[in-house]
């Protein structure tokens, strides 16, 4: 009996000791991030049968259990990913919005100052000082566009660097998870602290991307990122990498290296901070550069067109003030293709009102060209003419050398324009103050005449027929100079040595009067330049050039407000999920203090059993003497 008492007491002491040790472990790790509270699961020993009855044999510590709720932890991981994504997007848009409110704000200010200088020149068209001011204000507009474009371009480069750094850290986490798995296999019992470390790594990984964890039969885990990409499988870890974009090699894309194969991952499959970085680089910054590019093209092309419709101070047809955005060099730069491509395409801007932002994808399957618009809509296109070309959204795409079978290229009509904008004019005398479009014109449409070469005929009128199907050229007295022919014309028109180009936007009964006789003090072309400030040149006649900037600022502000609200909502969901995990796994010092007292008393009580056993043995020994 004494032996039984001694065994009961010793087992009770050991069990209480393990309870005390575990409670102390909990208290010590109360501030350890990712720690899950542990508790000893104690069980009664198997009873012994004696004399027709079962007698208890005491207690033992069966296991150290980790207080853990898989569903609450998974919910927290999802909430962490959503919060990280929303916070990163809000921060990105906040920085961009601040730039638009400060640095980029100079763009509309510079444009307004340019129009103010043009207005000042209108009062004295021959004043060289006023002409120099106009040219200097033009340089300020171009410099402002270049500066903001440079900032946006640098942000794109910096974002790509952040993507690379994030991918490297995700790979490190994958390898660390494999190391944890190896340690778990070497642990004979449940590895509670290792599992805590595993969950902590998963929590960090969920900040970068969406993560799901599946338990395996061997006690290890499969870690899946995005919409089904295996990063870790038991003892093996795949490697994330970035590949050159196709066809834009600068827009590096995400891929997963699995053994000897490389699988590209769509950016839309990734959430968290990494997904936000891709969205900022590929969507937000691209949108900002596209809209600033459209402003650059609209502002420059409209002024250059008016320059070509007037006389400078020397009585010559005006030259371009700004970069010619329809030069062959810039037209070719709008096409992005891989380095091995032999295709030769040029994209010319024919209609500012129809020009849209975004990427167009042109693909050739060997027999048919297919164009995918920025909104995702696809349409078959059939180039025609010599060289073959087709028109879409105000662009004329000329194919000098076709695409190879299954080749695709990107068309970006305005992406780089803000960085390409320059002032081409050096002499202030070249500003065309006088318009050769006479005030006697009667025009209800947007028909324009451009003089390509000045010849013997100095005054004439281009007349559109009542049904709009033909045009003719007459002198000021109505005498026919160019017989009626189909409208719009197929090319330049020769009027007694003066070569003109007539666009296709005139309406029936329009009369476009042209006078190539210089007149001192004439400011008619300057007045037309000044009117560009309020002329709705963009978005199918709905927006001025400055409205495009305001629209961009408004859209970025709306996006920021949206992600700010989303961050607040995500924070509430994250805190609620974190609270549910803490409720199950968190250490409560008050509870642990109570447990410490309870297990201490159990230890002392079990010790008394051992004392009683010792006293019984002593009594038995003394009785035999």
Coordinates of C-alpha atoms in Angstrom, one line a residue:
X1 CA 0.0 0.0 0.0
X2 CA 2.8 2.3 0.8
X3 CA 4.3 1.6 -2.6
X4 CA 1.0 2.5 -4.2
X5 CA 0.8 5.7 -2.3
X6 CA 4.4 6.6 -3.3
X7 CA 3.6 5.9 -6.9
X8 CA 0.4 8.0 -6.8
X9 CA 2.2 10.8 -5.1
X10 CA 5.2 10.9 -7.4
X11 CA 3.0 10.8 -10.5
X12 CA 0.8 13.6 -9.1
X13 CA 3.9 15.7 -8.4
X14 CA 5.3 15.1 -11.9
X15 CA 2.0 16.0 -13.5
X16 CA 1.6 19.2 -11.4
X17 CA 5.2 20.0 -12.2
X18 CA 4.6 19.8 -15.9
X19 CA 1.5 21.9 -15.5
X20 CA 3.6 24.5 -13.7
X21 CA 6.3 24.4 -16.4
X22 CA 3.8 24.9 -19.2
X23 CA 2.1 27.7 -17.3
X24 CA 5.5 29.4 -16.8
X25 CA 6.2 28.9 -20.5
X26 CA 3.0 30.6 -21.4
X27 CA 3.7 33.5 -19.0
X28 CA 7.2 33.9 -20.4
X29 CA 5.9 34.1 -24.0
X30 CA 3.0 36.5 -23.3
X31 CA 4.7 39.1 -25.6
X32 CA 6.0 36.7 -28.2
X33 CA 4.5 37.4 -31.5
X34 CA 2.7 34.4 -33.0
X35 CA 2.9 32.4 -29.8
X36 CA -0.1 30.0 -29.1
X37 CA -1.0 29.3 -25.6
X38 CA -0.2 25.7 -24.5
X39 CA -1.9 23.5 -21.9
X40 CA -1.2 20.1 -20.5
X41 CA -3.7 17.5 -21.1
X42 CA -3.7 15.2 -18.1
X43 CA -5.4 11.7 -18.0
X44 CA -6.0 9.1 -15.3
X45 CA -3.8 6.0 -15.4
X46 CA -5.3 2.7 -16.3
X47 CA -6.8 1.1 -13.2
X48 CA -5.7 -2.1 -11.6
X49 CA -8.2 -5.0 -10.9
X50 CA -7.8 -6.5 -7.4
X51 CA -10.3 -8.3 -5.2
X52 CA -13.2 -7.9 -7.6
X53 CA -12.7 -4.1 -7.9
X54 CA -10.8 -1.6 -10.1
X55 CA -8.5 0.6 -8.2
X56 CA -7.2 3.9 -9.6
X57 CA -3.5 4.2 -10.2
X58 CA -3.1 8.0 -10.4
X59 CA -2.6 10.5 -13.2
X60 CA -0.2 11.3 -16.0
X61 CA 0.5 14.2 -18.4
X62 CA -0.8 12.8 -21.7
X63 CA 0.2 15.6 -24.0
X64 CA 1.0 19.3 -24.2
X65 CA -1.8 20.7 -26.3
X66 CA -1.5 23.9 -28.5
X67 CA -4.6 26.0 -28.3
X68 CA -5.3 26.6 -32.0
X69 CA -8.3 27.3 -34.3
X70 CA -7.5 26.5 -37.9
X71 CA -10.5 28.4 -39.2
X72 CA -9.8 31.5 -37.2
X73 CA -6.1 31.5 -38.3
X74 CA -7.1 31.1 -42.0
X75 CA -9.6 33.9 -41.6
X76 CA -6.8 36.1 -40.1
X77 CA -4.5 35.3 -43.0
X78 CA -7.1 36.3 -45.6
X79 CA -7.8 39.5 -43.6
X80 CA -4.1 40.2 -43.4
X81 CA -3.7 39.9 -47.2
X82 CA -6.7 42.2 -47.8
X83 CA -5.5 44.8 -45.4
X84 CA -1.9 44.8 -46.8
X85 CA -3.3 45.2 -50.3
X86 CA -5.6 48.0 -49.4
X87 CA -3.0 49.8 -47.3
X88 CA -0.4 49.6 -50.0
X89 CA -2.8 50.9 -52.7
X90 CA -3.9 53.7 -50.4
X91 CA -0.3 54.7 -49.7
X92 CA 0.7 54.5 -53.4
X93 CA -2.3 56.6 -54.5
X94 CA -1.7 59.1 -51.7
X95 CA 1.9 59.7 -52.9
X96 CA 0.7 60.1 -56.5
X97 CA -2.1 62.4 -55.4
X98 CA 0.3 64.6 -53.5
X99 CA 2.5 64.8 -56.6
X100 CA -0.5 65.8 -58.7
X101 CA -1.4 68.4 -56.2
X102 CA 2.1 69.9 -56.1
X103 CA 4.6 69.1 -58.8
X104 CA 2.1 68.2 -61.6
X105 CA -0.1 71.2 -60.7
X106 CA 2.4 73.3 -62.6
X107 CA 1.3 71.8 -65.8
X108 CA -2.1 73.5 -66.1
X109 CA -0.5 76.7 -64.6
X110 CA 2.1 76.7 -67.3
X111 CA -0.4 76.1 -70.0
X112 CA -2.6 79.0 -68.8
X113 CA 0.5 81.2 -68.6
X114 CA 1.3 80.3 -72.2
X115 CA -2.2 81.3 -73.3
X116 CA -1.8 84.5 -71.4
X117 CA 1.4 85.2 -73.3
X118 CA -0.4 84.5 -76.6
X119 CA -3.1 87.0 -75.5
X120 CA -0.4 89.6 -74.8
X121 CA 1.2 89.0 -78.2
X122 CA -2.3 89.5 -79.8
X123 CA -2.1 93.1 -78.9
X124 CA 1.2 93.6 -80.7
X125 CA 1.9 90.7 -83.1
X126 CA 5.2 92.2 -84.3
X127 CA 6.7 92.8 -80.9
X128 CA 9.8 90.6 -80.6
X129 CA 9.8 90.8 -76.8
X130 CA 6.2 89.5 -76.6
X131 CA 7.2 86.7 -79.0
X132 CA 10.1 85.7 -76.8
X133 CA 7.7 85.5 -73.8
X134 CA 5.4 83.1 -75.8
X135 CA 8.3 80.9 -76.7
X136 CA 9.7 80.9 -73.2
X137 CA 6.2 79.9 -71.8
X138 CA 6.1 77.1 -74.4
X139 CA 9.4 75.8 -73.0
X140 CA 8.0 75.9 -69.5
X141 CA 5.0 73.8 -70.6
X142 CA 7.3 71.2 -72.2
X143 CA 9.7 71.2 -69.3
X144 CA 6.8 70.7 -66.8
X145 CA 5.6 67.7 -68.8
X146 CA 9.1 66.2 -69.0
X147 CA 9.6 66.6 -65.3
X148 CA 6.4 64.9 -64.3
X149 CA 7.0 62.1 -66.8
X150 CA 10.4 61.6 -65.4
X151 CA 9.0 61.3 -61.9
X152 CA 6.4 58.8 -63.0
X153 CA 9.0 56.8 -64.9
X154 CA 11.3 56.7 -61.9
X155 CA 8.4 55.5 -59.7
X156 CA 7.7 52.7 -62.2
X157 CA 11.4 51.7 -62.0
X158 CA 11.3 51.9 -58.2
X159 CA 8.2 49.8 -58.0
X160 CA 9.8 47.1 -60.1
X161 CA 12.7 47.1 -57.6
X162 CA 10.2 46.7 -54.8
X163 CA 8.7 43.8 -56.6
X164 CA 12.0 42.1 -56.9
X165 CA 12.7 42.7 -53.2
X166 CA 9.3 41.3 -52.2
X167 CA 9.8 38.2 -54.4
X168 CA 13.2 37.6 -52.8
X169 CA 11.6 37.8 -49.3
X170 CA 8.8 35.4 -50.3
X171 CA 11.4 32.9 -51.6
X172 CA 13.3 33.2 -48.3
X173 CA 10.0 32.5 -46.4
X174 CA 9.5 29.5 -48.6
X175 CA 12.9 28.1 -47.7
X176 CA 12.4 28.9 -44.0
X177 CA 9.1 26.9 -44.1
X178 CA 10.9 24.0 -45.5
X179 CA 13.4 24.2 -42.7
X180 CA 10.6 24.2 -40.2
X181 CA 9.1 21.2 -41.9
X182 CA 12.4 19.3 -41.6
X183 CA 12.5 20.2 -37.8
X184 CA 9.0 19.0 -37.4
X185 CA 9.8 15.6 -38.8
X186 CA 12.7 15.3 -36.4
X187 CA 10.5 16.1 -33.4
X188 CA 9.0 12.9 -31.9
X189 CA 5.9 14.6 -30.4
X190 CA 3.7 17.5 -31.5
X191 CA 6.1 20.4 -32.2
X192 CA 4.0 23.3 -30.7
X193 CA 6.7 26.0 -30.9
X194 CA 7.7 25.0 -34.4
X195 CA 4.1 25.1 -35.5
X196 CA 3.9 28.6 -34.0
X197 CA 6.9 29.6 -36.1
X198 CA 5.3 28.0 -39.1
X199 CA 2.1 30.1 -38.6
X200 CA 4.2 33.3 -38.1
X201 CA 5.9 32.8 -41.4
X202 CA 2.6 32.1 -43.1
X203 CA 1.2 35.3 -41.5
X204 CA 4.1 37.3 -43.0
X205 CA 3.7 35.6 -46.4
X206 CA 0.0 36.6 -46.3
X207 CA 1.1 40.2 -46.2
X208 CA 2.6 39.8 -49.6
X209 CA 0.1 37.6 -51.3
X210 CA -3.0 35.5 -50.8
X211 CA -2.1 32.3 -49.0
X212 CA -3.8 29.0 -48.3
X213 CA -2.4 26.1 -46.2
X214 CA -3.3 22.5 -46.6
X215 CA -2.2 19.8 -44.0
X216 CA -0.7 16.6 -45.4
X217 CA -0.9 13.1 -44.1
X218 CA 2.7 13.1 -43.1
X219 CA 2.2 16.0 -40.7
X220 CA 3.7 18.6 -43.0
X221 CA 1.9 21.2 -45.1
X222 CA 1.4 22.5 -48.7
X223 CA 1.5 26.3 -49.0
X224 CA -0.4 27.7 -52.0
X225 CA -0.2 31.3 -53.1
X226 CA -2.5 33.2 -55.4
X227 CA -5.1 31.2 -57.1
X228 CA -3.4 27.8 -57.0
X229 CA 0.4 28.2 -57.3
X230 CA 2.3 25.8 -55.0
X231 CA 5.1 27.6 -53.2
X232 CA 5.9 24.9 -50.7
X233 CA 5.1 21.2 -50.7
X234 CA 6.3 19.4 -47.7
X235 CA 10.1 19.3 -47.9
X236 CA 10.3 21.1 -51.3
X237 CA 10.1 24.8 -52.1
X238 CA 9.5 26.3 -55.5
X239 CA 11.1 29.6 -56.4
X240 CA 9.4 32.8 -57.5
X241 CA 11.1 34.9 -60.1
X242 CA 10.4 37.7 -62.5
X243 CA 10.7 37.4 -66.2
X244 CA 11.0 40.1 -68.9
X245 CA 7.6 41.2 -70.1
X246 CA 6.3 40.1 -73.5
X247 CA 6.6 42.1 -75.6
X248 CA 7.5 44.9 -73.2
X249 CA 10.6 43.5 -71.6
X250 CA 10.7 46.4 -69.0
X251 CA 7.4 45.3 -67.4
X252 CA 8.7 42.3 -65.7
X253 CA 6.1 39.7 -64.8
X254 CA 5.9 37.1 -62.1
X255 CA 6.7 33.4 -62.6
X256 CA 7.1 30.2 -60.6
X257 CA 10.1 27.9 -61.1
X258 CA 9.0 24.3 -60.5
X259 CA 11.9 22.0 -61.1
X260 CA 13.1 22.7 -64.7
X261 CA 9.9 24.4 -65.8
X262 CA 8.9 28.0 -65.5
X263 CA 5.2 28.9 -65.2
X264 CA 4.1 32.5 -65.6
X265 CA 1.7 33.8 -63.0
X266 CA -1.0 36.4 -64.0
X267 CA -0.7 39.6 -61.9
X268 CA -4.4 39.3 -61.3
X269 CA -3.8 36.1 -59.4
X270 CA -1.8 37.9 -56.7
X271 CA -3.3 39.9 -53.8
X272 CA -1.5 41.5 -50.8
X273 CA 1.3 43.9 -51.1
X274 CA 2.8 42.2 -54.2
X275 CA -0.5 42.5 -56.1
X276 CA -0.7 46.1 -55.1
X277 CA 2.8 46.8 -56.5
X278 CA 1.9 45.2 -59.9
X279 CA -1.4 47.2 -60.0
X280 CA 0.4 50.5 -59.2
X281 CA 3.0 49.9 -61.9
X282 CA 0.8 48.5 -64.6
X283 CA -2.5 50.3 -64.0
X284 CA -2.1 53.5 -62.0
X285 CA 1.2 54.8 -63.3
X286 CA 0.3 53.8 -66.8
X287 CA -3.0 55.7 -66.6
X288 CA -1.2 58.8 -65.4
X289 CA 1.4 58.7 -68.1
X290 CA -1.2 58.0 -70.8
X291 CA -3.4 61.0 -69.7
X292 CA -0.4 63.3 -69.5
X293 CA 0.7 62.0 -72.9
X294 CA -2.7 62.8 -74.4
X295 CA -2.4 66.3 -73.0
X296 CA 1.0 66.7 -74.6
X297 CA -0.2 65.4 -77.9
X298 CA -3.4 67.5 -77.9
X299 CA -1.7 70.7 -76.8
X300 CA 1.3 70.3 -79.2
X301 CA -0.6 69.1 -82.2
X302 CA -3.4 71.7 -82.0
X303 CA -0.8 74.5 -81.9
X304 CA 1.4 73.0 -84.6
X305 CA -1.7 72.7 -86.8
X306 CA -2.5 76.4 -86.4
X307 CA 1.1 77.3 -87.0
X308 CA 0.8 75.5 -90.3
X309 CA -2.3 77.6 -91.2
X310 CA -0.6 81.0 -90.8
X311 CA 2.3 83.3 -91.7
X312 CA 5.3 84.1 -89.5
X313 CA 6.9 87.5 -89.2
X314 CA 8.9 86.8 -92.4
X315 CA 5.7 86.1 -94.4
X316 CA 6.4 82.3 -94.6
X317 CA 4.1 79.5 -93.6
X318 CA 4.6 78.8 -89.9
X319 CA 6.8 76.1 -88.6
X320 CA 6.0 73.7 -85.7
X321 CA 6.4 75.2 -82.2
X322 CA 6.5 71.8 -80.5
X323 CA 7.6 68.2 -81.3
X324 CA 5.9 66.8 -84.3
X325 CA 4.0 63.9 -82.7
X326 CA 3.3 62.5 -86.2
X327 CA 7.0 62.2 -87.2
X328 CA 8.0 58.8 -88.4
X329 CA 10.3 58.4 -85.4
X330 CA 7.6 59.0 -82.8
X331 CA 5.0 57.1 -84.8
X332 CA 7.3 54.0 -84.7
X333 CA 8.0 54.5 -81.0
X334 CA 4.3 53.9 -80.2
X335 CA 4.7 50.3 -81.1
X336 CA 6.2 47.9 -78.5
X337 CA 7.6 44.7 -79.9
X338 CA 10.2 42.1 -78.8
X339 CA 13.8 42.4 -79.8
X340 CA 13.6 39.6 -82.4
X341 CA 10.6 41.0 -84.2
X342 CA 11.1 42.1 -87.9
X343 CA 7.8 43.9 -88.0
X344 CA 7.8 47.6 -88.9
X345 CA 4.7 49.5 -87.8
X346 CA 4.0 53.2 -87.4
X347 CA 1.1 54.7 -85.5
X348 CA -0.1 58.2 -86.5
X349 CA -2.6 60.4 -84.6
X350 CA -5.2 61.6 -87.1
X351 CA -8.1 62.6 -84.7
X352 CA -7.4 64.0 -81.3
X353 CA -11.0 63.7 -80.2
X354 CA -11.0 59.9 -80.6
X355 CA -7.7 59.3 -79.0
X356 CA -7.9 57.1 -75.9
X357 CA -5.5 56.0 -73.2
X358 CA -4.3 52.5 -72.6
X359 CA -2.7 49.6 -74.4
X360 CA -3.9 48.1 -77.6
X361 CA -2.7 44.6 -78.5
X362 CA -2.3 43.7 -82.2
X363 CA -1.9 40.0 -83.0
X364 CA -1.5 38.1 -86.3
X365 CA -2.4 34.4 -86.5
X366 CA -0.9 34.0 -89.9
X367 CA -4.0 35.0 -91.9
X368 CA -5.9 37.6 -89.8
X369 CA -5.0 40.6 -87.6
X370 CA -6.9 40.9 -84.4
X371 CA -6.9 44.1 -82.3
X372 CA -7.7 44.0 -78.6
X373 CA -8.7 47.4 -77.2
X374 CA -7.8 48.7 -73.7
X375 CA -11.3 47.7 -72.5
X376 CA -10.7 44.1 -73.6
X377 CA -12.9 44.1 -76.7
X378 CA -11.5 42.3 -79.7
X379 CA -12.1 42.9 -83.3
X380 CA -10.7 41.7 -86.6
X381 CA -8.9 44.3 -88.6
X382 CA -8.1 44.2 -92.3
X383 CA -5.3 46.6 -93.4
X384 CA -5.7 48.1 -96.9
X385 CA -3.9 50.5 -99.2
X386 CA -0.3 50.9 -100.0
X387 CA 1.4 50.6 -97.6
X388 CA -1.4 48.7 -95.8
X389 CA -3.0 50.5 -92.8
X390 CA -6.1 50.6 -90.7
X391 CA -7.8 53.2 -88.5
X392 CA -9.0 52.9 -84.9
X393 CA -9.8 55.4 -82.2
X394 CA -8.3 58.3 -84.0
X395 CA -5.1 56.4 -84.9
X396 CA -3.8 55.3 -88.3
X397 CA -1.8 52.1 -87.9
X398 CA 0.6 51.7 -90.9
X399 CA 2.1 48.3 -91.5
X400 CA 5.3 48.7 -93.5
X401 CA 6.5 45.2 -92.6
X402 CA 3.9 42.7 -91.2
X403 CA 4.0 40.6 -88.1
X404 CA 5.1 37.0 -88.1
X405 CA 2.6 34.3 -87.5
X406 CA 1.4 34.3 -83.9
X407 CA 3.3 37.4 -83.1
X408 CA 1.8 40.2 -81.1
X409 CA 2.8 43.8 -80.4
X410 CA 1.5 46.5 -78.1
X411 CA 0.3 49.9 -79.3
X412 CA 0.6 52.7 -76.8
X413 CA -0.5 55.9 -78.5
X414 CA 0.3 58.3 -75.7
X415 CA 2.4 56.5 -73.1
X416 CA 5.7 58.3 -73.8
X417 CA 4.4 61.6 -75.2
X418 CA 4.9 63.7 -72.1
X419 CA 8.6 62.7 -72.1
X420 CA 9.0 63.3 -75.8
X421 CA 7.5 66.8 -75.8
X422 CA 10.0 69.5 -76.8
X423 CA 10.0 73.0 -78.2
X424 CA 11.2 72.7 -81.8
X425 CA 11.1 76.5 -82.5
X426 CA 14.1 78.6 -81.8
X427 CA 13.4 81.9 -83.5
X428 CA 10.5 83.9 -82.0
X429 CA 9.9 85.4 -85.5
X430 CA 8.7 82.0 -86.6
X431 CA 5.4 82.4 -84.6
X432 CA 2.6 82.5 -87.1
X433 CA 0.5 85.5 -86.0
X434 CA -1.5 85.8 -89.3
X435 CA -3.9 83.1 -90.4
X436 CA -4.2 82.4 -94.1
X437 CA -7.7 81.1 -93.5
X438 CA -9.6 84.3 -94.4
X439 CA -12.3 85.8 -92.3
X440 CA -14.6 85.5 -95.3
X441 CA -14.8 81.7 -94.7
X442 CA -18.3 80.3 -94.0
X443 CA -17.7 77.0 -92.1
X444 CA -20.1 75.1 -89.9
X445 CA -17.9 72.0 -89.7
X446 CA -14.2 71.5 -88.7
X447 CA -12.8 71.6 -92.2
X448 CA -9.2 72.8 -92.5
X449 CA -6.9 73.7 -95.3
X450 CA -3.2 73.3 -94.9
X451 CA -0.8 75.0 -97.3
X452 CA 2.0 72.6 -98.2
X453 CA 3.7 74.8 -100.8
X454 CA 3.0 78.5 -101.6
X455 CA 2.8 79.2 -105.4
X456 CA 1.4 81.6 -107.8
X457 CA -2.2 81.5 -106.5
X458 CA -2.4 83.7 -103.4
X459 CA -6.2 83.9 -102.9
X460 CA -8.8 81.3 -103.5
X461 CA -11.8 79.5 -101.9
X462 CA -12.5 75.8 -101.3
X463 CA -16.2 75.1 -101.7
X464 CA -18.0 72.0 -100.5
X465 CA -21.0 70.9 -102.5
X466 CA -24.6 71.0 -101.0
X467 CA -24.6 67.2 -100.6
X468 CA -21.0 67.1 -99.2
X469 CA -19.9 64.6 -101.9
X470 CA -17.7 67.0 -103.9
X471 CA -15.5 70.1 -103.6
X472 CA -14.2 72.7 -106.0
X473 CA -11.7 75.5 -105.8
X474 CA -12.5 79.0 -107.1
X475 CA -10.9 82.4 -107.0
X476 CA -12.5 85.3 -105.1
X477 CA -14.8 86.1 -108.1
X478 CA -16.1 82.6 -108.3
X479 CA -14.0 81.5 -111.3
X480 CA -13.2 77.8 -111.3
X481 CA -9.6 77.0 -110.5
X482 CA -9.9 73.3 -109.7
X483 CA -12.9 71.5 -111.2
X484 CA -15.4 69.7 -108.9
X485 CA -14.1 66.3 -107.7
X486 CA -14.9 63.8 -105.0
X487 CA -14.7 64.9 -101.4
X488 CA -12.7 64.1 -99.4
X489 CA -9.7 64.3 -101.8
X490 CA -7.3 61.4 -102.1
X491 CA -4.2 63.6 -101.7
X492 CA -2.7 67.1 -102.0
X493 CA -4.5 69.6 -104.4
X494 CA -2.5 71.8 -106.8
X495 CA -4.1 75.3 -107.2
X496 CA -2.0 77.0 -109.8
X497 CA 1.3 76.1 -108.1
X498 CA 0.0 76.5 -104.5
X499 CA -0.3 73.0 -103.0
X500 CA -2.9 72.4 -100.3
X501 CA -4.2 69.6 -98.1
X502 CA -7.9 69.5 -97.3
X503 CA -9.1 67.4 -94.4
X504 CA -12.3 65.3 -94.3
X505 CA -14.2 67.3 -91.6
X506 CA -16.0 69.9 -93.7
X507 CA -19.8 69.8 -94.0
X508 CA -22.1 70.6 -97.0
X509 CA -21.9 74.2 -98.2
X510 CA -18.8 75.1 -96.2
X511 CA -16.6 77.7 -97.8
X512 CA -12.9 77.8 -96.8
X513 CA -11.3 81.1 -98.0
X514 CA -7.5 81.2 -98.2
X515 CA -5.4 84.3 -98.5
X516 CA -1.6 84.0 -98.8
X517 CA -1.0 87.8 -98.8
X518 CA 0.9 88.8 -95.7
X519 CA -0.6 91.8 -93.7
X520 CA 1.4 93.7 -91.1
X521 CA -0.3 93.6 -87.6
X522 CA -2.7 90.8 -88.5
X523 CA -3.3 88.7 -85.3
X524 CA -6.0 86.4 -86.7
X525 CA -4.0 83.2 -86.1
X526 CA -3.1 84.2 -82.6
X527 CA -6.7 84.7 -81.8
X528 CA -7.4 81.1 -83.0
X529 CA -4.5 79.9 -80.8
X530 CA -6.0 81.7 -77.8
X531 CA -9.3 80.0 -78.4
X532 CA -7.7 76.6 -78.0
X533 CA -7.7 77.2 -74.2
X534 CA -11.4 76.5 -74.1
X535 CA -11.8 74.5 -77.3
X536 CA -13.0 70.9 -76.6
X537 CA -10.4 69.0 -78.6
X538 CA -10.4 65.7 -76.7
X539 CA -12.8 62.9 -75.7
X540 CA -15.2 63.3 -78.7
X541 CA -15.7 67.0 -78.1
X542 CA -16.4 66.7 -74.3
X543 CA -13.0 67.9 -72.9
X544 CA -10.5 70.6 -73.3
X545 CA -6.8 69.7 -72.9
X546 CA -6.9 71.0 -69.3
X547 CA -10.1 69.0 -68.7
X548 CA -8.0 65.9 -69.3
X549 CA -5.7 66.9 -66.4
X550 CA -8.6 67.6 -64.2
X551 CA -10.2 64.3 -65.1
X552 CA -7.0 62.5 -64.2
X553 CA -6.7 64.3 -60.8
X554 CA -10.4 63.6 -60.0
X555 CA -10.0 59.9 -60.9
X556 CA -6.9 59.5 -58.8
X557 CA -8.7 61.2 -55.9
X558 CA -11.7 58.9 -56.2
X559 CA -9.4 55.9 -56.3
X560 CA -7.6 57.1 -53.2
X561 CA -10.8 57.7 -51.3
X562 CA -12.1 54.3 -52.3
X563 CA -9.0 52.5 -51.1
X564 CA -8.9 54.6 -47.9
X565 CA -12.4 53.4 -47.0
X566 CA -11.4 49.9 -48.0
X567 CA -8.4 50.1 -45.7
X568 CA -10.6 51.1 -42.8
X569 CA -13.0 48.2 -43.5
X570 CA -10.1 45.8 -43.9
X571 CA -8.6 47.0 -40.6
X572 CA -11.9 46.3 -38.8
X573 CA -12.1 42.8 -40.3
X574 CA -8.4 42.2 -39.5
X575 CA -8.8 43.3 -35.9
X576 CA -11.9 41.1 -35.5
X577 CA -10.1 38.1 -37.0
X578 CA -7.1 38.8 -34.8
X579 CA -9.3 39.0 -31.7
X580 CA -10.9 35.6 -32.5
X581 CA -7.4 34.1 -32.8
X582 CA -6.3 35.7 -29.6
X583 CA -9.4 34.5 -27.8
X584 CA -8.3 30.9 -28.5
X585 CA -4.5 31.1 -28.7
X586 CA -3.7 34.3 -26.7
X587 CA -2.1 34.2 -23.2
X588 CA -4.2 35.8 -20.4
X589 CA -2.0 36.7 -17.5
X590 CA -4.8 36.6 -15.0
X591 CA -5.8 33.1 -16.1
X592 CA -2.2 31.9 -16.0
X593 CA -1.7 33.4 -12.5
X594 CA -4.8 31.5 -11.4
X595 CA -3.5 28.3 -13.0
X596 CA -0.1 28.8 -11.3
X597 CA -1.8 28.9 -7.9
X598 CA -4.0 25.9 -8.7
X599 CA -1.1 23.7 -10.0
X600 CA 1.1 24.8 -7.1
X601 CA -1.5 23.6 -4.6
X602 CA -1.8 20.3 -6.6
X603 CA 1.9 19.9 -6.4
X604 CA 1.9 20.5 -2.6
X605 CA -1.0 18.1 -2.2
X606 CA 0.7 15.4 -4.2
X607 CA 3.8 15.9 -2.1
X608 CA 1.7 15.2 1.0
X609 CA 0.8 11.9 -0.5
X610 CA 4.4 11.0 -0.8
X611 CA 4.9 12.2 2.8
X612 CA 2.1 9.9 3.9
X613 CA 3.6 7.0 2.1
X614 CA 7.0 7.6 3.8
X615 CA 5.4 7.8 7.2
X616 CA 3.5 4.5 6.6
X617 CA 6.8 2.8 5.6
X618 CA 8.4 4.1 8.8
X619 CA 5.5 2.9 10.9
X620 CA 5.7 -0.6 9.4
X621 CA 9.4 -0.8 9.9
X622 CA 9.2 0.3 13.6
X623 CA 6.4 -2.2 14.2
X624 CA 8.7 -5.1 13.3
X625 CA 11.4 -4.2 15.8

